[in-house]
mmCIF file of C-alpha atoms in Angstrom:
data_model
loop_
_atom_site.group_PDB
_atom_site.id
_atom_site.type_symbol
_atom_site.label_atom_id
_atom_site.label_comp_id
_atom_site.label_asym_id
_atom_site.label_seq_id
_atom_site.Cartn_x
_atom_site.Cartn_y
_atom_site.Cartn_z
ATOM 1 C CA MET N 6 7.908 80.511 8.135
ATOM 2 C CA PRO N 7 5.990 77.315 8.142
ATOM 3 C CA ILE N 8 6.415 74.613 10.165
ATOM 4 C CA ASP N 9 7.511 70.867 8.896
ATOM 5 C CA ARG N 10 6.160 68.970 11.352
ATOM 6 C CA ARG N 11 7.891 65.797 10.137
ATOM 7 C CA LYS N 12 11.456 67.699 10.839
ATOM 8 C CA GLY N 13 10.487 69.944 13.792
ATOM 9 C CA GLU N 14 11.974 72.439 11.718
ATOM 10 C CA ARG N 15 10.546 75.564 9.655
ATOM 11 C CA ARG N 16 10.230 74.820 5.947
ATOM 12 C CA ALA N 17 12.232 77.590 3.437
ATOM 13 C CA GLU N 18 8.742 77.883 0.853
ATOM 14 C CA ASN N 19 5.037 77.169 1.078
ATOM 15 C CA ARG N 20 3.666 74.056 0.630
ATOM 16 C CA ARG N 21 1.385 74.781 -1.452
ATOM 17 C CA GLU N 22 3.336 76.337 -3.634
ATOM 18 C CA ALA N 23 5.852 74.105 -3.681
ATOM 19 C CA GLU N 24 6.296 72.566 -7.191
ATOM 20 C CA ARG N 25 5.952 69.517 -5.686
ATOM 21 C CA ARG N 26 2.593 70.010 -5.296
ATOM 22 C CA LYS N 27 1.609 70.710 -8.819
ATOM 23 C CA GLY N 28 0.463 67.646 -10.751
ATOM 24 C CA PRO N 29 1.617 66.804 -14.278
ATOM 25 C CA GLU N 30 0.347 68.135 -17.347
ATOM 26 C CA LEU N 31 -1.808 65.212 -18.491
ATOM 27 C CA ARG N 32 -2.842 66.138 -21.856
ATOM 28 C CA PRO N 33 -1.264 64.773 -24.949
ATOM 29 C CA ALA N 34 1.102 66.463 -27.120
ATOM 30 C CA GLU N 35 -0.379 67.550 -30.422
ATOM 31 C CA GLY N 36 1.213 65.449 -32.999
ATOM 32 C CA VAL N 37 2.833 62.670 -30.767
ATOM 33 C CA PRO N 38 1.186 59.399 -30.293
ATOM 34 C CA ILE N 39 -0.805 58.599 -27.603
ATOM 35 C CA THR N 40 0.847 55.471 -25.140
ATOM 36 C CA GLN N 41 -0.869 52.617 -23.784
ATOM 37 C CA ASP N 42 -0.432 53.938 -20.864
ATOM 38 C CA GLU N 43 -2.327 57.244 -21.631
ATOM 39 C CA LEU N 44 -4.537 55.095 -23.295
ATOM 40 C CA ASN N 45 -4.917 52.818 -20.203
ATOM 41 C CA ARG N 46 -5.527 55.564 -17.128
ATOM 42 C CA LEU N 47 -8.473 56.542 -19.823
ATOM 43 C CA ARG N 48 -10.161 53.180 -20.023
ATOM 44 C CA SER N 49 -9.786 53.021 -16.707
ATOM 45 C CA HIS N 50 -10.982 56.149 -15.317
ATOM 46 C CA LEU N 51 -13.740 56.086 -18.303
ATOM 47 C CA GLU N 52 -14.569 52.570 -17.298
ATOM 48 C CA TYR N 53 -15.232 53.951 -13.392
ATOM 49 C CA GLU N 54 -17.599 56.523 -14.452
ATOM 50 C CA ILE N 55 -19.777 54.699 -16.128
ATOM 51 C CA TRP N 56 -19.759 51.802 -13.809
ATOM 52 C CA MET N 57 -20.403 54.934 -11.238
ATOM 53 C CA LEU N 58 -23.129 56.238 -13.512
ATOM 54 C CA ASN N 59 -24.953 53.068 -13.799
ATOM 55 C CA GLU N 60 -24.675 52.191 -9.911
ATOM 56 C CA THR N 61 -25.812 55.509 -8.630
ATOM 57 C CA ALA N 62 -28.883 54.906 -11.560
ATOM 58 C CA SER N 63 -29.407 51.658 -10.660
ATOM 59 C CA TYR N 64 -30.442 52.698 -6.805
ATOM 60 C CA LEU N 65 -32.938 55.768 -7.477
ATOM 61 C CA SER N 66 -34.316 53.971 -9.763
ATOM 62 C CA ALA N 67 -35.385 51.003 -7.049
ATOM 63 C CA HIS N 68 -35.272 53.194 -3.850
ATOM 64 C CA GLY N 69 -36.960 56.910 -6.060
ATOM 65 C CA GLN N 70 -40.411 56.529 -3.566
ATOM 66 C CA ARG N 71 -38.107 57.916 -1.127
ATOM 67 C CA ILE N 72 -37.264 61.133 -2.447
ATOM 68 C CA GLY N 73 -36.008 63.612 -0.078
ATOM 69 C CA GLU N 74 -34.023 61.231 2.253
ATOM 70 C CA ALA N 75 -30.123 62.198 2.913
ATOM 71 C CA ASP N 76 -28.897 59.114 0.934
ATOM 72 C CA MET N 77 -31.048 59.423 -2.137
ATOM 73 C CA ASN N 78 -30.194 62.737 -2.417
ATOM 74 C CA ALA N 79 -26.498 61.919 -2.497
ATOM 75 C CA TYR N 80 -27.245 59.482 -5.324
ATOM 76 C CA LEU N 81 -28.768 61.656 -7.250
ATOM 77 C CA GLU N 82 -25.911 63.978 -6.472
ATOM 78 C CA SER N 83 -23.553 61.824 -7.567
ATOM 79 C CA PHE N 84 -25.376 60.027 -10.630
ATOM 80 C CA LEU N 85 -25.371 63.960 -11.822
ATOM 81 C CA LEU N 86 -21.855 64.385 -11.107
ATOM 82 C CA HIS N 87 -21.002 60.946 -13.061
ATOM 83 C CA ALA N 88 -23.431 61.732 -15.968
ATOM 84 C CA SER N 89 -21.697 65.857 -16.131
ATOM 85 C CA THR N 90 -18.085 63.986 -16.418
ATOM 86 C CA MET N 91 -19.116 62.078 -19.265
ATOM 87 C CA VAL N 92 -21.126 64.467 -20.753
ATOM 88 C CA ASP N 93 -18.288 67.476 -20.456
ATOM 89 C CA PHE N 94 -15.436 64.858 -21.338
ATOM 90 C CA PHE N 95 -17.614 64.183 -25.055
ATOM 91 C CA PHE N 96 -19.198 67.829 -25.266
ATOM 92 C CA PRO N 97 -16.644 70.234 -23.687
ATOM 93 C CA PRO N 98 -18.985 72.964 -22.740
ATOM 94 C CA ALA N 99 -16.553 75.542 -23.835
ATOM 95 C CA PRO N 100 -13.270 73.761 -26.090
ATOM 96 C CA GLY N 101 -9.790 75.279 -25.140
ATOM 97 C CA SER N 102 -10.920 76.662 -21.893
ATOM 98 C CA ARG N 103 -10.751 73.890 -19.240
ATOM 99 C CA ARG N 104 -7.786 71.897 -17.936
ATOM 100 C CA ASP N 105 -9.796 68.949 -18.464
ATOM 101 C CA VAL N 106 -8.761 65.602 -20.290
ATOM 102 C CA ILE N 107 -11.762 65.068 -23.405
ATOM 103 C CA ALA N 108 -12.175 62.815 -26.091
ATOM 104 C CA GLU N 109 -10.985 64.951 -28.767
ATOM 105 C CA ASP N 110 -7.057 65.014 -26.750
ATOM 106 C CA PHE N 111 -7.412 60.978 -27.827
ATOM 107 C CA VAL N 112 -9.502 61.107 -30.843
ATOM 108 C CA PRO N 113 -8.716 64.603 -32.855
ATOM 109 C CA ASP N 114 -11.648 64.522 -35.631
ATOM 110 C CA TRP N 115 -14.188 62.930 -32.199
ATOM 111 C CA SER N 116 -16.918 66.583 -32.639
ATOM 112 C CA MET N 117 -16.967 65.953 -36.368
ATOM 113 C CA HIS N 118 -19.065 62.314 -35.845
ATOM 114 C CA VAL N 119 -21.178 63.185 -32.464
ATOM 115 C CA GLN N 120 -23.798 66.177 -31.558
ATOM 116 C CA ILE N 121 -25.053 66.358 -27.850
ATOM 117 C CA SER N 122 -28.645 65.002 -27.823
ATOM 118 C CA SER N 123 -31.275 67.506 -25.839
ATOM 119 C CA GLN N 124 -31.025 64.764 -23.185
ATOM 120 C CA LEU N 125 -27.416 65.252 -22.666
ATOM 121 C CA VAL N 126 -27.828 68.974 -22.018
ATOM 122 C CA ALA N 127 -30.555 68.598 -19.692
ATOM 123 C CA ILE N 128 -28.168 66.534 -17.637
ATOM 124 C CA ARG N 129 -25.698 68.870 -17.866
ATOM 125 C CA GLU N 130 -28.114 71.715 -17.176
ATOM 126 C CA MET N 131 -29.388 70.072 -13.896
ATOM 127 C CA ALA N 132 -25.917 69.426 -12.891
ATOM 128 C CA GLY N 133 -24.573 72.725 -13.454
ATOM 129 C CA GLU N 134 -27.113 74.686 -11.834
ATOM 130 C CA GLY N 135 -27.876 72.418 -8.395
ATOM 131 C CA LEU N 136 -24.132 70.596 -8.107
ATOM 132 C CA GLY N 137 -21.534 72.589 -5.339
ATOM 133 C CA HIS N 138 -23.426 76.016 -5.151
ATOM 134 C CA LEU N 139 -26.903 76.746 -3.935
ATOM 135 C CA SER N 140 -29.545 77.616 -6.890
ATOM 136 C CA TYR N 141 -32.920 78.480 -6.825
ATOM 137 C CA ARG N 142 -33.955 75.301 -8.863
ATOM 138 C CA ASN N 143 -34.441 72.243 -6.768
ATOM 139 C CA LEU N 144 -32.696 69.117 -7.766
ATOM 140 C CA GLU N 145 -35.745 66.827 -9.505
ATOM 141 C CA LEU N 146 -35.175 63.243 -9.795
ATOM 142 C CA PRO N 147 -35.093 62.093 -13.438
ATOM 143 C CA THR N 148 -37.970 59.399 -14.061
ATOM 144 C CA LYS N 149 -36.608 55.689 -14.273
ATOM 145 C CA GLU N 150 -36.743 56.495 -18.249
ATOM 146 C CA GLN N 151 -34.399 59.312 -18.322
ATOM 147 C CA LEU N 152 -31.771 57.763 -15.913
ATOM 148 C CA THR N 153 -31.899 54.535 -18.403
ATOM 149 C CA GLY N 154 -32.210 56.843 -20.960
ATOM 150 C CA VAL N 155 -28.814 58.745 -20.106
ATOM 151 C CA CYS N 156 -27.136 55.961 -18.938
ATOM 152 C CA GLU N 157 -27.372 53.804 -22.642
ATOM 153 C CA GLU N 158 -26.583 57.314 -23.952
ATOM 154 C CA LEU N 159 -23.212 57.333 -22.547
ATOM 155 C CA THR N 160 -22.644 54.594 -22.889
ATOM 156 C CA SER N 161 -23.171 53.886 -26.748
ATOM 157 C CA LEU N 162 -21.076 57.132 -26.695
ATOM 158 C CA ARG N 163 -18.017 55.272 -25.034
ATOM 159 C CA SER N 164 -18.293 52.262 -27.232
ATOM 160 C CA GLN N 165 -18.053 54.925 -30.416
ATOM 161 C CA PHE N 166 -15.435 56.695 -29.048
ATOM 162 C CA GLU N 167 -13.743 52.849 -28.132
ATOM 163 C CA LEU N 168 -13.971 52.519 -31.753
ATOM 164 C CA MET N 169 -12.783 55.474 -32.832
ATOM 165 C CA LEU N 170 -9.674 55.073 -30.133
ATOM 166 C CA LYS N 171 -8.944 51.533 -31.648
ATOM 167 C CA ILE N 172 -8.932 52.938 -35.174
ATOM 168 C CA ARG N 173 -6.188 55.564 -33.710
ATOM 169 C CA GLU N 174 -4.352 53.367 -32.210
ATOM 170 C CA GLU N 175 -4.138 50.902 -35.194
ATOM 171 C CA GLN N 176 -3.323 53.434 -37.137
ATOM 172 C CA GLN N 177 -0.869 54.958 -34.899
ATOM 173 C CA LEU N 178 1.117 51.140 -35.114
ATOM 174 C CA PRO N 179 4.141 51.033 -37.568
ATOM 175 C CA PRO N 180 3.718 48.387 -39.580
ATOM 176 C CA THR N 181 4.755 45.025 -39.542
ATOM 177 C CA SER N 182 7.139 43.153 -41.629
ATOM 178 C CA GLU N 183 5.338 40.485 -44.260
ATOM 179 C CA PRO N 184 7.573 37.322 -43.049
ATOM 180 C CA ASP N 185 10.043 36.674 -45.567
ATOM 181 C CA SER N 186 8.722 34.446 -48.586
ATOM 182 C CA GLY N 187 11.689 35.389 -50.609
ATOM 183 C CA ALA N 188 13.299 31.649 -51.186
ATOM 184 C CA GLY N 189 11.126 30.765 -54.050
ATOM 185 C CA ASP N 190 11.700 34.383 -55.919
ATOM 186 C CA GLU N 191 15.215 33.528 -56.591
ATOM 187 C CA GLY N 192 14.156 31.721 -59.518
ATOM 188 C CA GLU N 193 11.757 33.964 -61.625
#
C-alpha cells in the first residue's frame, strides 16, 4: 500500500488510479453550443502553437549552418512537434480514433473545406518517423523555403479556421431583439 508522504500514513488507493488524476473530457458534446471559455482556451492554445512554430522556424533559418549541434537538433525537434500538432489538429490522421482536440470539434464541416497538402503530409511523416522513437531515418533540416512554406500554410489554415469559427459563433448567438419602434405604429 502506498504511503501518503504529506500525512505520513498509507493511502487506501494507488494515486495513479485515483479518479482525481484523470483529466476532464474536453471534447464538446455534439449539438451543445461551445462556450466562450472553451473557445478562448482553444484560441490560446492555437496561438501558442503558431508562435512556437514561427519562433523555431526563425531560429533554424538563422542558424542552419550549425547542423548537428544540440541546440539545432532541439529546435528542429520542437519545430516538427509544433508543426505536427497543428497538422493533426487540422487533418487528424484517423478521425475518431484519437482523443486529441481537432478542428471538427469546433467547426463540424471543416474537412469539407480543406485538403492536406503534400508539404504538410511530408512534415507529418518526418515528425512521425523522427520524434519519440528510434528510426532508421535521420531528421533532415528543412530548407528556409520549406520552413517558411509550412509556417505560412499553417498560419493560413488557422486564419481560415478562425473565420469559420467566428461564423459558427455568430450562428449560435441568440438573435438580438430589435429596438422597439412601435411608437409610430399605433396610427396606422
